[in-house]
């Protein structure tokens, strides 16, 4: 029973359901990956028949439903603090500096950053650290990082703020001590960090207009690293357009290393920085 | 729409305004806009130029095409570029005029005309292009060959083959074109090219791979050359590409055996290449060659970052078999989780019993994914020694481990001792163990467990109760009868649901009335399973309620009612079912299509045939299969067009049915 | 460390020809199919030489050249422009933008290699 393989048709049915609801497209070559996770969920729910499990997925919606449980399994990400350090240096030394200078001049000391695929929280924490280091008078500023992800499981972990020692191997020593306290389960983010970040569940394909934290404000910087590779072009374009509309004029979008936006379709400007390319809203 | 205003906006200072003006002019195509838009070709902003191109494509027209052809001579690269794009965009409507241009005196026009025809891709142009191969200019020949390649028309193959004897510039484009066309007639000439000392060997290998002819494999493998990584990599990928296209009865023997070492070493070096596809191809090939000498470096690659690569490595190791066991065993204790899982699962598939010893220690790993994998593998290896630990894992804190253990334990041959242990586990103080033990009993179906299972019907824990209900139902013990009906009234929806399932399995007629009540349960899954059960029992007392269920707000319940009505088979049913053909939910419509063949009425048959053109492929596919049951001769002509349906599963079903009619 | 070359060319056959020839000689080659992809690739890695075809769809070689010379860190990197006719206005424009090396199609491998070596000298 456990060892039955899913058929190509069954794979396509699930794949289409996932794509329709989340934009994520699971390539043919990843059918083993999906199958393993489907089996996990079928074991957990006690449903052995594929058709019945499919109905259970389709009709059990909501963040505590079965579909969310499957999504949580499919979207497990490798992530770490200070990932892609060159890009983060460009963020700190060029983008952030420019934003701070401009806002100081205009007197509008508000900074909004969106970490749009925050997974278990390493990225928003990293950004919070960088911003904290760059703005000594942070208390004078209205600064908030909105961190969203489609996985409720990842968000649970992010909200707890406790991380394994392994994840800190690339960070300079002083930083870890300054922002985290060590306890018997690992390192806990201090309040100075966690109060800067607000976590929220968000499905980039369906929730853009619905989430107040996103739709009722505009951002200065958006980070969306290493999820675009899972989306087909039409979905990428839609999400990129959503990002474009969510940015202030002059705002920046950072994607992952080999990820791109078709600027013929979404009118960002490509800007070259030492750590790589970034997109800017004109 | 004010055309004059838009035309003046084409001269605005702001590039976005100019671009918008172009777009607007394209949306309402007017002839007067053609000239100004063509001037917009020279705009300094490529955003504007692109919008002008798209607008001109929308406007089109014969005059436009001729104008564009003359523009192909323009000094300015930007302008030429844009003209080519427009002509390509005009597609079929421009083809005949562009084909004429192949006879032009001006070499540039001929060249660009060929480009356009290639990009349009319509095979109507094949004949003219093949004629144009005779043009004296190498430059023109080059672009004509390239265009022919894009058309993918096999009739061009003979005309292209002679170019393989030309100088490298033309040779290269001819190789590329032949690869794109994919006609196997080119295989032998390409292979002979492979045996010369040409600069473009790797390109030739790649083209041979695209042709897919298995007879090329020996030649490809023997062209592997020490030190020539570019070539070797192209050869590997070509061989794998051919292999992927179908089964190949091929043995490495004779003169190619001498090359086996060179091939293996080429694969090993390819395993270190940054290109994912190449590493994957190397792994596949090593598995195919059953290269025992490569097991150590190959096993290392289980750590590869790319999942497809590590997956292919795993398959290769499984194919190599026993020789891979030792390195795989050493991987059971590395820190990298993903690689560990791949290694242990590979050992399970290789199936060497001695591996079990080392896998047993993984049963107590901290990580539940590891424990779960180890459980499945231990069961595959049928290790008796591990049985006590497996039994303990029936009470593991992790659901997936428990589930896997239930499956594993059930797969062992049930001797007295084991059965006795399981029986006593039904009385365990741990609810997790009681539940798992009951689940095992459900699978092994042994009457001797009945008494203990009955006692569990009064257990505190709902999951244990449910497992007992299912186990008893499988054993089909008569006493079970009244208890599930009682459970239909339970406060817990999970129990109500399980009770419904069991009553269906038992085909208990006494349950019909109670189930008709639970058809209105507040929980959708209780309603769903109640409907299904009524359908299995098949008593038409349920008909009225089931018909009402066709209006349930939740799709999955409607679907179950449809299915159930099919189980009741009462002729009046089908009229009420027919409106379901317009249900908004594709799964509901699909279920209807599956059920309708049971009803002999004309309207049922017509509904099935109508749904052959449903918007959802799942419905169409089901309709194809149902049509066969209704009236094969009539269905045949309606199914035929579906053999060319856009969806592969519909096509497959159609072809299968047509072959039987 | 082998020299890394970016080759931007929209014709797949020419692209392969260039790529295989240069790789045979030990260069590391990255390819782009049009101007925009070329700029994207330039931002993701470090190159010692850039080969640009003038005739490419949408953003053509001349515009990429301009972009490179004015907005990227590749101002001083040697660039070879590929042209298909001799004595063109395109060539003039390219020279005005600062291009020094040209190669006319069709060319044979030795010509390509010579141009590459000369440009990087």
Coordinates of N, CA and C in Angstrom, one line a residue, chain C residues 7-9 14 18 51-55 80-84 101-105 107 112:
Chain C
X7 N 29.2 35.6 -24.4 CA 28.9 35.7 -25.8 C 27.5 36.0 -26.0
X8 N 27.1 37.1 -26.6 CA 25.7 37.5 -26.8 C 25.4 37.4 -28.2
X9 N 24.6 36.4 -28.6 CA 24.3 36.2 -30.0 C 23.0 35.4 -30.1
X14 N 25.4 30.0 -34.6 CA 26.6 30.8 -34.4 C 27.0 30.8 -32.9
X18 N 30.7 29.6 -31.7 CA 31.6 30.4 -30.9 C 32.0 29.7 -29.6
X51 N 31.6 39.4 -26.1 CA 31.4 39.3 -27.5 C 30.0 39.7 -27.8
X52 N 29.7 40.7 -28.6 CA 28.4 41.2 -28.8 C 28.0 41.2 -30.3
X53 N 26.9 40.5 -30.6 CA 26.4 40.6 -32.0 C 25.6 41.9 -32.1
X54 N 25.8 42.6 -33.2 CA 25.1 43.9 -33.3 C 23.6 43.6 -33.6
X55 N 23.3 42.6 -34.5 CA 21.9 42.4 -34.8 C 21.3 41.4 -33.8
X80 N 34.3 42.6 -28.2 CA 34.3 42.4 -29.6 C 32.9 42.5 -30.2
X81 N 32.8 43.3 -31.2 CA 31.5 43.4 -31.9 C 31.4 42.6 -33.1
X82 N 30.4 41.8 -33.3 CA 30.2 41.0 -34.5 C 29.3 41.7 -35.5
X83 N 29.8 41.9 -36.7 CA 29.0 42.5 -37.7 C 28.9 41.6 -38.9
X84 N 27.9 41.9 -39.7 CA 27.7 41.0 -40.8 C 28.1 41.7 -42.1
X101 N 37.2 46.5 -31.2 CA 37.5 45.2 -31.8 C 36.2 44.7 -32.6
X102 N 36.5 44.4 -33.9 CA 35.3 43.9 -34.7 C 35.7 42.6 -35.4
X103 N 34.7 41.9 -35.6 CA 34.8 40.6 -36.3 C 33.7 40.5 -37.3
X104 N 34.0 40.2 -38.6 CA 32.9 40.1 -39.6 C 32.5 38.7 -39.8
X105 N 31.2 38.5 -39.9 CA 30.7 37.2 -40.2 C 30.6 37.0 -41.7
X107 N 33.1 33.9 -40.1 CA 34.5 33.8 -39.7 C 34.8 32.3 -39.4
X112 N 38.4 33.8 -35.1 CA 37.8 34.1 -33.9 C 38.8 34.1 -32.8

